[in-house]
Coordinates of C-alpha atoms and ligand atoms in Angstrom, one line a residue:
Chain A
X449 CA -45.3 -55.0 -12.5
X450 CA -44.3 -57.4 -9.8
X451 CA -41.3 -56.6 -7.6
X452 CA -39.0 -59.1 -6.1
X453 CA -36.4 -58.0 -3.5
X454 CA -33.5 -60.3 -2.6
X455 CA -30.4 -59.6 -0.5
X456 CA -27.9 -61.8 -2.3
X457 CA -26.8 -62.3 -5.9
X458 CA -27.0 -66.1 -5.1
X459 CA -30.6 -65.7 -4.2
X460 CA -31.3 -63.8 -7.4
X461 CA -29.6 -66.3 -9.7
X462 CA -32.3 -69.0 -9.8
X463 CA -35.1 -66.4 -9.9
X464 CA -33.5 -64.6 -12.8
X465 CA -33.1 -67.9 -14.7
X466 CA -36.6 -69.2 -14.0
X467 CA -38.5 -66.0 -14.8
X468 CA -36.1 -65.2 -17.7
X469 CA -35.1 -61.8 -16.4
X470 CA -32.4 -59.7 -18.0
X471 CA -30.0 -57.4 -16.2
X472 CA -30.4 -53.7 -16.9
X473 CA -27.4 -51.8 -18.1
X474 CA -28.5 -48.5 -16.6
X475 CA -26.0 -47.5 -13.9
X476 CA -27.4 -47.3 -10.4
X477 CA -26.7 -48.3 -6.8
X478 CA -28.5 -51.6 -6.9
X479 CA -28.6 -54.4 -9.5
X480 CA -31.9 -54.7 -11.3
X481 CA -33.2 -57.5 -13.5
X482 CA -36.4 -57.2 -15.5
X483 CA -38.8 -58.5 -17.9
X484 CA -42.3 -57.3 -18.9
X485 CA -43.8 -58.8 -15.7
X486 CA -41.2 -58.7 -13.0
X487 CA -38.5 -56.4 -11.7
X488 CA -36.0 -57.9 -9.3
X489 CA -33.6 -55.9 -7.2
X490 CA -30.6 -57.2 -5.3
X491 CA -30.3 -55.1 -2.1
X492 CA -27.3 -56.4 -0.3
X493 CA -27.5 -57.6 3.3
X494 CA -29.3 -55.8 6.2
X495 CA -32.2 -53.6 6.9
X496 CA -30.9 -50.3 5.6
X497 CA -29.7 -51.8 2.3
X498 CA -33.0 -53.5 1.9
X499 CA -35.2 -50.5 2.6
X500 CA -33.1 -48.3 0.3
X501 CA -33.2 -50.9 -2.6
X502 CA -36.9 -51.4 -2.2
X503 CA -37.5 -47.7 -2.4
X504 CA -35.0 -47.4 -5.3
X505 CA -36.9 -50.1 -7.3
X506 CA -40.2 -48.3 -6.7
X507 CA -38.8 -45.0 -7.8
X508 CA -37.1 -46.4 -10.9
X509 CA -40.3 -48.0 -12.0
X510 CA -42.1 -44.7 -11.9
X511 CA -43.7 -45.2 -8.5
X512 CA -46.5 -47.6 -9.6
X513 CA -49.0 -48.1 -6.7
X514 CA -50.8 -51.4 -5.7
X515 CA -48.2 -53.8 -7.3
X516 CA -47.1 -57.1 -5.7
X517 CA -43.9 -56.9 -3.7
X518 CA -42.3 -60.1 -2.5
X519 CA -39.1 -60.4 -0.4
X520 CA -37.4 -63.8 -1.0
X521 CA -34.4 -65.0 0.9
X522 CA -32.8 -67.3 3.3
X523 CA -33.3 -67.4 7.1
X524 CA -32.3 -69.5 10.1
X525 CA -34.6 -71.4 12.4
X526 CA -33.9 -73.6 15.4
X527 CA -35.2 -76.9 14.1
X528 CA -37.1 -76.5 10.8
X529 CA -35.4 -78.7 8.2
X530 CA -33.0 -77.0 5.8
X531 CA -34.7 -76.2 2.5
X532 CA -38.2 -75.7 4.0
X533 CA -39.9 -72.5 3.1
X534 CA -42.2 -70.4 5.2
X535 CA -44.4 -67.4 4.3
X536 CA -44.3 -64.7 7.0
X537 CA -47.5 -64.3 9.1
X538 CA -45.8 -62.0 11.6
X539 CA -42.6 -59.9 11.1
X540 CA -40.8 -58.5 14.1
X541 CA -38.1 -55.9 13.8
X542 CA -35.9 -56.9 16.7
X543 CA -34.1 -53.5 17.1
X544 CA -37.4 -51.7 17.6
X545 CA -39.7 -54.6 18.6
X546 CA -42.2 -53.3 16.1
X547 CA -44.4 -56.0 14.5
X548 CA -46.2 -56.3 11.2
X549 CA -48.8 -58.9 10.2
X550 CA -48.9 -59.6 6.5
X551 CA -52.4 -60.1 5.3
X552 CA -52.7 -63.6 3.8
X553 CA -55.9 -63.4 1.8
X554 CA -55.0 -66.4 -0.4
X555 CA -54.2 -70.0 0.4
X556 CA -50.5 -69.9 1.2
X557 CA -48.5 -72.4 -0.9
X558 CA -46.3 -73.2 2.0
X559 CA -46.7 -73.1 5.8
X560 CA -46.5 -69.7 7.5
X561 CA -44.3 -68.6 10.4
X562 CA -43.0 -65.6 12.4
X563 CA -39.9 -63.9 10.9
X564 CA -37.7 -61.9 13.2
X565 CA -35.3 -59.4 11.6
X566 CA -32.0 -58.9 13.3
X567 CA -29.0 -56.7 12.6
X568 CA -26.4 -59.4 13.2
X569 CA -26.7 -63.1 12.3
X570 CA -28.6 -64.9 15.1
X571 CA -26.6 -67.9 16.1
X572 CA -28.7 -69.1 19.0
X573 CA -31.9 -69.3 16.9
X574 CA -34.3 -69.1 20.0
X575 CA -38.0 -69.8 20.0
X576 CA -40.1 -70.8 17.0
X577 CA -39.3 -67.9 14.7
X578 CA -37.2 -67.7 11.5
X579 CA -34.4 -65.1 11.7
X580 CA -33.4 -63.0 8.8
X581 CA -31.8 -59.5 8.2
X582 CA -34.2 -57.7 5.8
X583 CA -37.9 -58.7 6.2
X584 CA -39.0 -55.9 8.6
X585 CA -37.3 -53.2 6.5
X586 CA -38.7 -54.6 3.3
X587 CA -42.2 -54.8 4.7
X588 CA -42.2 -51.4 6.3
X589 CA -41.0 -49.8 3.1
X590 CA -43.1 -51.8 0.5
X591 CA -46.3 -51.4 2.4
X592 CA -46.1 -47.7 1.7
X593 CA -46.5 -48.4 -2.0
X594 CA -50.1 -49.6 -2.0
X595 CA -52.4 -52.3 -0.5
X596 CA -50.5 -54.2 2.1
X597 CA -52.2 -57.5 1.0
X598 CA -49.8 -57.4 -2.0
X599 CA -46.7 -57.4 0.2
X600 CA -45.3 -60.8 1.1
X601 CA -42.2 -62.3 2.6
X602 CA -41.0 -65.8 1.7
X603 CA -38.1 -67.3 3.6
X604 CA -36.2 -70.6 3.0
X605 CA -34.4 -72.2 5.9
X606 CA -30.7 -72.1 5.3
X607 CA -29.4 -72.9 8.8
X608 CA -30.6 -74.5 12.0
X609 CA -29.1 -75.8 15.2
X610 CA -27.7 -78.8 13.4
X611 CA -26.4 -77.0 10.4
X612 CA -25.0 -73.6 11.5
X613 CA -24.7 -70.5 9.5
X614 CA -21.0 -71.0 8.8
X615 CA -21.9 -73.9 6.4
X616 CA -23.8 -71.6 4.1
X617 CA -22.2 -70.9 0.7
X618 CA -23.4 -69.3 -2.5
X619 CA -24.1 -72.6 -4.2
X620 CA -26.2 -73.8 -1.3
X621 CA -28.2 -70.5 -1.2
X622 CA -29.0 -70.8 -4.9
X623 CA -30.0 -74.4 -4.5
X624 CA -32.3 -73.5 -1.6
X625 CA -34.1 -70.8 -3.5
X626 CA -34.3 -73.0 -6.6
X627 CA -36.1 -75.6 -4.6
X628 CA -39.0 -73.2 -4.1
X629 CA -39.5 -71.6 -7.5
X630 CA -43.0 -73.2 -7.7
X631 CA -44.0 -71.6 -4.4
X632 CA -42.6 -68.2 -5.6
X633 CA -44.6 -68.6 -8.8
X634 CA -47.8 -69.4 -6.9
X635 CA -47.3 -66.3 -4.6
X636 CA -46.8 -64.2 -7.7
X637 CA -49.9 -65.6 -9.4
X638 CA -52.0 -64.9 -6.2
X639 CA -50.7 -61.4 -5.6
X640 CA -50.9 -60.5 -9.2
X641 CA -54.6 -61.6 -9.3
X642 CA -55.2 -59.4 -6.2
X643 CA -53.4 -56.5 -7.8
X644 CA -55.6 -56.9 -10.9
X645 CA -58.7 -56.3 -8.6
X646 CA -57.3 -52.9 -7.7
X647 CA -56.3 -52.0 -11.2
X648 CA -58.4 -48.9 -11.9
X649 CA -58.2 -47.0 -15.1
X650 CA -58.8 -43.4 -14.3
X651 CA -60.8 -41.5 -17.0
X652 CA -58.7 -39.9 -19.7
X653 CA -59.1 -36.2 -19.1
X654 CA -57.0 -35.1 -22.2
X655 CA -59.9 -34.2 -24.4
X656 CA -61.7 -32.5 -21.6
X657 CA -58.7 -30.4 -20.7
X658 CA -58.7 -29.1 -24.3
X659 CA -62.2 -27.7 -23.9
X660 CA -61.5 -25.7 -20.7
X661 CA -58.9 -25.0 -17.9
X662 CA -59.6 -27.1 -14.9
X663 CA -58.0 -26.4 -11.5
X664 CA -56.6 -29.3 -9.5
X665 CA -59.8 -29.7 -7.4
X666 CA -61.9 -29.2 -10.6
X667 CA -59.9 -31.9 -12.3
X668 CA -60.5 -34.2 -9.4
X669 CA -64.2 -33.5 -9.5
X670 CA -64.2 -34.0 -13.3
X671 CA -62.5 -37.4 -12.9
X672 CA -65.0 -38.4 -10.3
X673 CA -68.1 -37.4 -12.3
X674 CA -66.8 -39.1 -15.5
X675 CA -66.0 -42.2 -13.5
X676 CA -69.5 -42.3 -12.1
X677 CA -71.1 -41.5 -15.4
X678 CA -69.2 -44.3 -17.0
X679 CA -70.6 -46.8 -14.5
X680 CA -74.1 -45.4 -14.9
X681 CA -74.1 -45.2 -18.7
X682 CA -71.8 -48.2 -19.2
X683 CA -69.5 -46.3 -21.5
X684 CA -67.1 -43.4 -21.4
X685 CA -68.4 -40.0 -22.1
X686 CA -66.7 -37.6 -24.6
X687 CA -66.9 -33.8 -24.3
X688 CA -68.3 -33.7 -27.8
X689 CA -71.5 -35.2 -26.4
X690 CA -72.2 -32.2 -24.3
X691 CA -73.6 -29.0 -25.7
X692 CA -71.0 -26.2 -26.2
X693 CA -70.1 -25.0 -22.7
X694 CA -68.0 -22.1 -21.5
X695 CA -65.5 -23.0 -18.8
X696 CA -64.8 -25.7 -16.3
X697 CA -67.6 -24.7 -13.9
X698 CA -70.3 -25.0 -16.6
X699 CA -68.9 -28.4 -17.7
X700 CA -68.9 -29.7 -14.2
X701 CA -72.5 -28.4 -13.6
X702 CA -73.6 -30.1 -16.8
X703 CA -72.1 -33.4 -15.8
X704 CA -73.7 -33.2 -12.4
X705 CA -77.1 -32.5 -14.0
X706 CA -76.6 -35.5 -16.3
X707 CA -75.8 -37.7 -13.4
X708 CA -78.9 -36.5 -11.5
X709 CA -81.1 -37.3 -14.5
X710 CA -79.7 -40.8 -14.7
X711 CA -81.2 -41.5 -11.3
X712 CA -80.0 -43.2 -8.2
X713 CA -80.9 -46.8 -8.8
X714 CA -78.5 -49.5 -7.7
Chain B
X627 CA -71.1 -72.1 8.2
X628 CA -68.9 -69.0 7.8
X629 CA -66.7 -70.0 10.7
X630 CA -65.5 -73.0 8.7
X631 CA -63.8 -70.7 6.2
X632 CA -61.7 -68.9 8.9
X633 CA -58.2 -70.2 8.3
X634 CA -56.3 -67.9 10.6
X635 CA -56.9 -66.5 14.1
X636 CA -55.0 -63.7 15.7
X637 CA -55.1 -63.8 19.4
X638 CA -54.1 -61.0 21.8
X639 CA -51.6 -62.5 24.3
X640 CA -53.7 -61.0 27.1
X641 CA -56.7 -63.1 26.2
X642 CA -54.9 -66.2 24.9
X643 CA -55.5 -68.3 27.9
X644 CA -59.1 -67.1 28.7
X645 CA -61.6 -70.0 28.7
X646 CA -63.8 -68.2 26.1
X647 CA -60.9 -67.6 23.7
X648 CA -59.9 -71.3 24.1
X649 CA -63.5 -72.4 23.4
X650 CA -63.6 -70.3 20.3
X651 CA -60.2 -71.6 19.1
X652 CA -61.4 -75.1 19.9
X653 CA -64.6 -74.6 17.7
X654 CA -62.3 -73.5 14.9
X655 CA -60.4 -76.7 14.9
X656 CA -57.5 -76.4 12.4
X657 CA -57.3 -72.7 12.0
X658 CA -53.8 -71.4 12.4
X659 CA -53.1 -69.3 15.4
X660 CA -50.9 -66.2 15.6
X661 CA -50.4 -64.2 18.7
X662 CA -50.4 -60.4 18.8
X663 CA -50.1 -57.9 21.6
X664 CA -53.1 -55.6 20.6
X665 CA -55.7 -56.3 18.0
X666 CA -55.0 -52.9 16.5
X667 CA -51.7 -54.2 15.3
X668 CA -53.6 -56.5 12.9
X669 CA -56.9 -54.6 12.4
X670 CA -57.3 -51.4 10.5
X671 CA -53.7 -50.7 9.8
X672 CA -52.9 -48.1 7.2
X673 CA -53.0 -49.5 3.6
X674 CA -55.2 -52.5 4.4
X675 CA -57.8 -53.0 1.7
X676 CA -61.2 -54.1 2.9
X677 CA -62.2 -55.7 -0.4
X678 CA -59.1 -57.8 -0.6
X679 CA -59.4 -58.8 3.1
X680 CA -63.0 -59.8 2.5
X681 CA -61.8 -62.5 0.2
X682 CA -60.5 -64.4 3.2
X683 CA -61.2 -62.8 6.5
X684 CA -59.3 -63.8 9.5
X685 CA -60.6 -63.8 13.1
X686 CA -59.1 -61.7 15.8
X687 CA -59.7 -62.5 19.5
X688 CA -59.2 -59.4 21.6
X689 CA -60.2 -57.6 24.8
X690 CA -62.2 -54.4 24.6
X691 CA -60.8 -51.9 27.0
X692 CA -62.9 -48.7 26.6
X693 CA -66.1 -47.7 25.0
X694 CA -67.9 -50.9 25.7
X695 CA -71.3 -49.3 25.8
X696 CA -71.9 -46.1 23.9
X697 CA -74.8 -43.7 23.5
X698 CA -76.8 -44.6 20.4
X699 CA -76.8 -42.0 17.6
X700 CA -79.8 -39.8 17.5
X701 CA -82.8 -41.4 15.7
X702 CA -81.6 -44.9 16.7
X703 CA -84.2 -46.4 18.9
X704 CA -87.7 -47.9 19.1
X705 CA -89.5 -45.8 21.7
X706 CA -87.0 -46.0 24.6
X707 CA -85.6 -42.8 26.1
X708 CA -82.2 -44.2 27.1
X709 CA -80.5 -45.9 24.1
X710 CA -77.0 -47.4 24.0
X711 CA -75.2 -49.6 21.5
X712 CA -72.4 -52.1 22.0
X713 CA -70.4 -54.4 19.8
X714 CA -69.0 -57.6 21.0
X715 CA -67.8 -58.0 17.5
X716 CA -66.6 -55.9 14.6
X717 CA -67.4 -56.7 11.0
X718 CA -69.7 -59.2 9.4
X719 CA -69.6 -62.5 7.6
X720 CA -72.0 -61.2 5.0
X721 CA -71.1 -58.8 2.3
X722 CA -73.7 -56.1 1.6
X723 CA -72.5 -53.6 -1.0
X724 CA -74.1 -50.8 1.0
X725 CA -72.6 -51.8 4.3
X726 CA -71.1 -48.8 6.0
X727 CA -68.5 -51.0 7.8
X728 CA -66.5 -50.9 4.6
X729 CA -66.3 -47.1 4.9
X730 CA -65.5 -47.3 8.6
X731 CA -62.8 -49.9 8.7
X732 CA -59.9 -50.7 6.4
X733 CA -59.9 -54.3 7.5
X734 CA -62.5 -56.9 6.9
X735 CA -61.2 -59.3 9.5
X736 CA -63.6 -60.2 12.2
X737 CA -62.8 -59.0 15.7
X738 CA -64.5 -60.7 18.7
X739 CA -64.1 -59.1 22.1
X740 CA -64.1 -62.0 24.4
X741 CA -64.3 -60.1 27.7
X742 CA -68.1 -60.4 27.7
X743 CA -68.3 -59.9 31.5
X744 CA -66.9 -56.4 31.1
X745 CA -69.8 -55.6 28.7
X746 CA -72.3 -56.9 31.2
X747 CA -70.7 -54.8 34.0
X748 CA -70.9 -51.8 31.7
X749 CA -74.7 -52.5 31.1
X750 CA -75.1 -52.7 34.9
X751 CA -73.5 -49.3 35.3
X752 CA -75.9 -47.8 32.7
X753 CA -78.8 -49.3 34.5
X754 CA -77.7 -47.9 37.8
X755 CA -77.4 -44.5 36.3
X756 CA -81.1 -44.6 35.5
X757 CA -82.9 -46.2 38.4
X758 CA -86.4 -47.3 37.7
X759 CA -86.1 -46.5 33.9
X760 CA -86.0 -48.8 31.0
X761 CA -82.6 -48.8 29.2
X762 CA -82.1 -50.1 25.7
X763 CA -78.9 -51.9 24.5
X764 CA -78.6 -52.3 20.8
X765 CA -76.4 -55.0 19.3
X766 CA -75.7 -55.2 15.6
X767 CA -74.3 -51.8 14.8
X768 CA -70.7 -52.9 14.0
X769 CA -71.6 -56.5 13.1
X770 CA -74.5 -58.8 12.6
X771 CA -75.6 -59.9 16.0
X772 CA -76.2 -63.6 15.3
X773 CA -74.4 -64.6 12.2
X774 CA -71.3 -66.0 14.1
X775 CA -73.2 -66.9 17.2
X776 CA -72.4 -70.6 16.9
X777 CA -68.8 -69.6 17.2
X778 CA -68.9 -66.8 19.7
X779 CA -71.6 -68.1 22.1
X780 CA -72.8 -64.5 22.4
X781 CA -76.5 -65.2 22.9
X782 CA -76.0 -67.9 25.5
X783 CA -73.7 -65.6 27.6
X784 CA -75.5 -62.3 27.3
X785 CA -79.2 -63.3 27.6
X786 CA -79.2 -64.5 31.2
X787 CA -78.2 -61.0 32.2
X788 CA -81.3 -59.6 30.5
X789 CA -83.5 -62.4 31.8
X790 CA -82.8 -61.2 35.3
X791 CA -83.2 -57.5 34.6
X792 CA -86.6 -56.7 33.1
X793 CA -85.8 -53.0 32.6
X794 CA -82.7 -53.8 30.5
X795 CA -83.9 -54.2 26.9
X796 CA -81.8 -55.9 24.3
X797 CA -82.2 -55.6 20.5
X798 CA -80.4 -58.2 18.5
X799 CA -80.3 -56.8 15.0
X800 CA -79.5 -59.4 12.3
X801 CA -80.0 -60.7 8.8
X802 CA -79.0 -64.2 9.9
X803 CA -80.9 -67.3 10.5
X804 CA -78.5 -68.5 13.2
X805 CA -81.2 -68.7 15.9
X806 CA -80.3 -71.9 17.6
X807 CA -79.0 -70.0 20.7
X808 CA -82.4 -68.4 21.1
X809 CA -84.4 -71.5 20.5
X810 CA -82.3 -73.3 23.1
X811 CA -83.7 -71.2 25.9
X812 CA -86.9 -69.7 27.2
X813 CA -87.9 -66.4 25.5
X814 CA -87.5 -63.2 27.4
X815 CA -89.9 -60.3 27.0
X816 CA -87.3 -57.6 27.1
X817 CA -85.4 -58.9 24.1
X818 CA -86.3 -58.0 20.5
X819 CA -84.9 -60.0 17.7
X820 CA -84.9 -57.5 14.8
X821 CA -84.5 -58.7 11.2
X822 CA -83.4 -56.3 8.5
X823 CA -84.8 -56.4 5.0
X824 CA -84.5 -54.8 1.7
X825 CA -86.6 -55.8 -1.3
X826 CA -85.9 -59.0 -3.1
X827 CA -84.3 -57.2 -6.1
X828 CA -81.9 -55.4 -3.7
X829 CA -81.2 -58.5 -1.8
X830 CA -80.3 -60.4 -5.0
X831 CA -78.0 -57.6 -6.3
X832 CA -76.5 -56.2 -3.2
X833 CA -76.5 -58.6 -0.3
X834 CA -73.9 -61.3 -0.9
X835 CA -74.1 -64.3 1.4
X836 CA -77.2 -63.0 3.3
X837 CA -79.9 -65.7 3.8
X838 CA -82.9 -65.3 1.5
X839 CA -85.9 -63.4 2.6
X840 CA -87.8 -66.7 2.8
X841 CA -85.3 -68.2 5.2
X842 CA -85.3 -65.1 7.3
X843 CA -89.1 -65.1 7.5
X844 CA -89.0 -68.8 8.4
X845 CA -86.6 -68.0 11.2
X846 CA -88.9 -65.2 12.4
X847 CA -91.9 -67.5 12.4
X848 CA -90.1 -70.1 14.4
X849 CA -89.0 -67.6 16.9
X850 CA -92.5 -66.1 17.1
X851 CA -94.0 -69.6 17.7
X852 CA -91.6 -70.0 20.7
X853 CA -92.7 -66.6 22.1
X854 CA -89.8 -64.3 21.1
X855 CA -90.6 -60.7 20.3
X856 CA -89.7 -59.6 16.8
X857 CA -88.6 -56.5 15.1
X858 CA -88.7 -55.6 11.4
X859 CA -86.1 -53.1 10.2
X860 CA -86.4 -51.7 6.7
X861 CA -82.9 -50.3 6.7
X862 CA -81.5 -49.0 4.4
X863 CA -84.4 -47.9 2.2
X864 CA -83.0 -48.4 -1.3
X865 CA -84.4 -46.6 -4.3
X866 CA -85.3 -48.1 -7.7
X867 CA -87.5 -46.9 -10.5
X868 CA -90.2 -49.4 -9.2
X869 CA -89.4 -49.0 -5.6
X870 CA -93.0 -48.7 -4.7
X871 CA -93.8 -52.1 -6.2
X872 CA -90.7 -53.6 -4.7
X873 CA -91.6 -52.4 -1.2
X874 CA -95.2 -53.3 -1.5
X875 CA -94.3 -56.9 -2.4
X876 CA -91.7 -57.1 0.4
X877 CA -94.2 -55.8 3.0
X878 CA -96.9 -58.2 1.8
X879 CA -94.4 -61.1 2.2
X880 CA -93.2 -60.0 5.6
X881 CA -96.6 -59.3 7.2
X882 CA -98.1 -62.3 5.5
X883 CA -95.6 -64.4 7.4
X884 CA -95.1 -62.6 10.7
X885 CA -98.2 -62.3 13.0
X886 CA -98.8 -58.8 14.4
X887 CA -99.0 -60.3 17.9
X888 CA -95.3 -61.2 17.8
X889 CA -94.2 -57.7 16.6
X890 CA -92.5 -55.5 19.0
X891 CA -91.5 -52.8 16.6
X892 CA -91.1 -51.9 12.9
X893 CA -88.8 -49.2 11.9
X894 CA -87.2 -47.9 8.7
X895 CA -83.9 -46.1 8.1
X896 CA -82.8 -44.1 5.1
X897 CA -79.6 -44.8 3.1
X898 CA -77.1 -42.3 4.5
X899 CA -73.4 -42.3 4.8
X900 CA -70.8 -39.9 6.2
X901 CA -68.9 -38.4 3.2
X902 CA -65.6 -39.9 4.1
X903 CA -67.2 -43.4 4.4
X904 CA -68.9 -42.8 1.0
X905 CA -65.6 -41.7 -0.6
X906 CA -63.8 -44.8 0.7
X907 CA -66.5 -47.1 -0.4
X908 CA -66.7 -45.7 -3.8
X909 CA -62.9 -46.0 -4.1
X910 CA -63.2 -49.7 -3.0
X911 CA -66.0 -50.4 -5.4
X912 CA -65.7 -48.0 -8.3
X913 CA -67.9 -50.2 -10.5
X914 CA -70.8 -50.2 -8.0
X915 CA -73.9 -48.5 -9.5
X916 CA -75.3 -47.7 -6.1
X917 CA -72.4 -45.3 -5.4
X918 CA -72.0 -44.0 -8.9
X919 CA -75.6 -42.7 -9.2
X920 CA -77.2 -39.5 -8.2
X921 CA -76.3 -39.3 -4.5
X922 CA -75.9 -35.9 -2.9
X923 CA -74.5 -34.5 0.3
X924 CA -77.4 -33.3 2.4
X925 CA -76.7 -31.8 5.8
X926 CA -73.3 -33.5 6.1
X927 CA -74.4 -36.9 4.9
X928 CA -74.3 -38.6 1.5
X929 CA -77.8 -39.8 0.7
X930 CA -80.4 -39.8 -2.0
X931 CA -81.6 -36.4 -3.0
X932 CA -83.8 -35.1 -0.2
X933 CA -86.9 -35.2 -2.3
X934 CA -86.4 -38.9 -3.2
X935 CA -85.7 -39.8 0.4
X936 CA -88.9 -38.0 1.5
X937 CA -90.9 -39.7 -1.2
X938 CA -89.6 -43.2 -0.2
X939 CA -90.0 -42.7 3.5
X940 CA -93.5 -41.3 3.1
X941 CA -94.5 -44.2 0.8
X942 CA -93.1 -47.0 3.0
X943 CA -94.5 -45.4 6.2
X944 CA -97.9 -45.2 4.6
X945 CA -97.7 -48.8 3.5
X946 CA -96.7 -49.8 7.0
X947 CA -99.5 -47.9 8.6
X948 CA -101.9 -50.0 6.6
X949 CA -100.3 -53.2 7.8
X950 CA -99.1 -52.7 11.4
X951 CA -100.6 -51.1 14.5
X952 CA -99.4 -47.5 15.1
X953 CA -97.9 -48.4 18.5
X954 CA -95.2 -50.7 16.9
X955 CA -94.3 -48.3 14.1
X956 CA -91.1 -46.2 14.5
X957 CA -90.3 -44.5 11.3
X958 CA -87.0 -43.2 12.9
X959 CA -86.3 -40.7 10.2
X960 CA -85.5 -37.1 10.8
X961 CA -87.1 -35.5 7.8
X962 CA -85.3 -33.0 5.7
Ligands
SF4_521 S1 -75.6 -57.9 7.3 FE1 -75.4 -55.8 8.1 S2 -73.4 -55.8 9.0 FE2 -73.5 -57.6 7.7 S3 -72.6 -56.9 5.7 FE3 -74.8 -56.6 5.6 S4 -75.2 -54.5 6.3 FE4 -73.1 -55.0 6.9

């Protein structure tokens, strides 16, 4: 499952349409849209709302680890043209001055830039950074849910020194996001491909648990041995293939023996 | 060249205007530049995934503040009494499945510490601590010594120090054929260029991006012709059903190409990993047969079962004894 986090309903609208997401009826503090591939949450403006909505989407989905997380939204910049998009290569949380550096392990579909997250709209737009109100909170939260390489922030310039923040309205926001649906799709393709590399199917222990009672640490050892045997023997092992054994300890010992016999070749 | 694929460079603000950092940035041409205050903000952060980062490693230019020169682990050495190691760089452009750097770091980005002069000052201090004695400095523990030399200029900047101090010994451990920096200068007798090898079969299966055995041997012969002293490192020793044949073939090739006169030292090292490195590597590469098979924890290290390790070490040592003079052979293995 890929997760998109946006602050505004007007940012969500083009994404919901493009990816054919449906609103969920379930009551909850944040609006969610979904299909088989994507969950989109609308957080509201600001760091606290964004962190909470990100955590909420994670919990609602059953806490799946190592999934792509992308924050999409508008931002201001001193002089980058309205409607240009940037992927964050550095995110600074202005209130704390903490910094994060998203890992860009794929060819970015748009140029990259620094994003500074502030608590009040930044009217002066100093330096060469984009200014937003959510990215740092999003990144700090979503990077707890798995590999940080899957967490990305895409911002579209909505205001600059020539076109101040006061000119922004809902229709403009939707239009700006709509102009970068291809970039969003490219980021999703890339991060989903990365997530696939981390997709590990743990061995199914159900049958094994029927044959004996395994403590937590024994279950962990069992899973490790079965995983290793599956690589070595190139197929999953069933408990029926072992001679009748009494208890978890004996089973683990038998699996260890079996692994030893299979050798240590590479 | 590996440096051509570096698309992004993180530069510590502190070193951003140093000439060496600027030279490296210049050599990288179009790579995007991002400033950071300490390299640890980018390197080895929680939740980074080594395998994913290895798809497109970035370069980080930083300053090393502490621990520039450290005592070498026991068993690391080729006859010297005082052994130290240092890393002007972390991580490697190659991708060996067994490489312990994957267990040590969460990040695959390359870090280059550009304050070379601080390394040289640290060497000087170590030499002063041992007046009149030889002191060894090993490079290639946390990286490949030469693979990125055309970018870092490491050899050109470090070798003059050793050329002027005959009791300071340098080992450049490598699997690379980037020897231009060495060929560009006069050889120095207290520098050993040590090439690591595993058998052809292991090279093909486990050493991604590493130059072929033939190319490494060609580089060695070229260096020998110019008067450089060479090392051969059979490290790690990797087991296979026909390991004896594999190693015999490998040794025939190496010592068929490299003349004994150019050999400074030949050593071998077993395949051993600290348990937490092993766990992390297995998690990163669950499909890797090398980590799935019958490895055991022996005396706090994950390794082949002691008996197998002994068998391999004894076999390879005996084969080496038939091929190289005893005074250049350093088996380097604490037997179990
Ligand atoms: S050449 Fe050495 S440092 Fe580089 S990946 Fe291989 S084992 Fe690791």
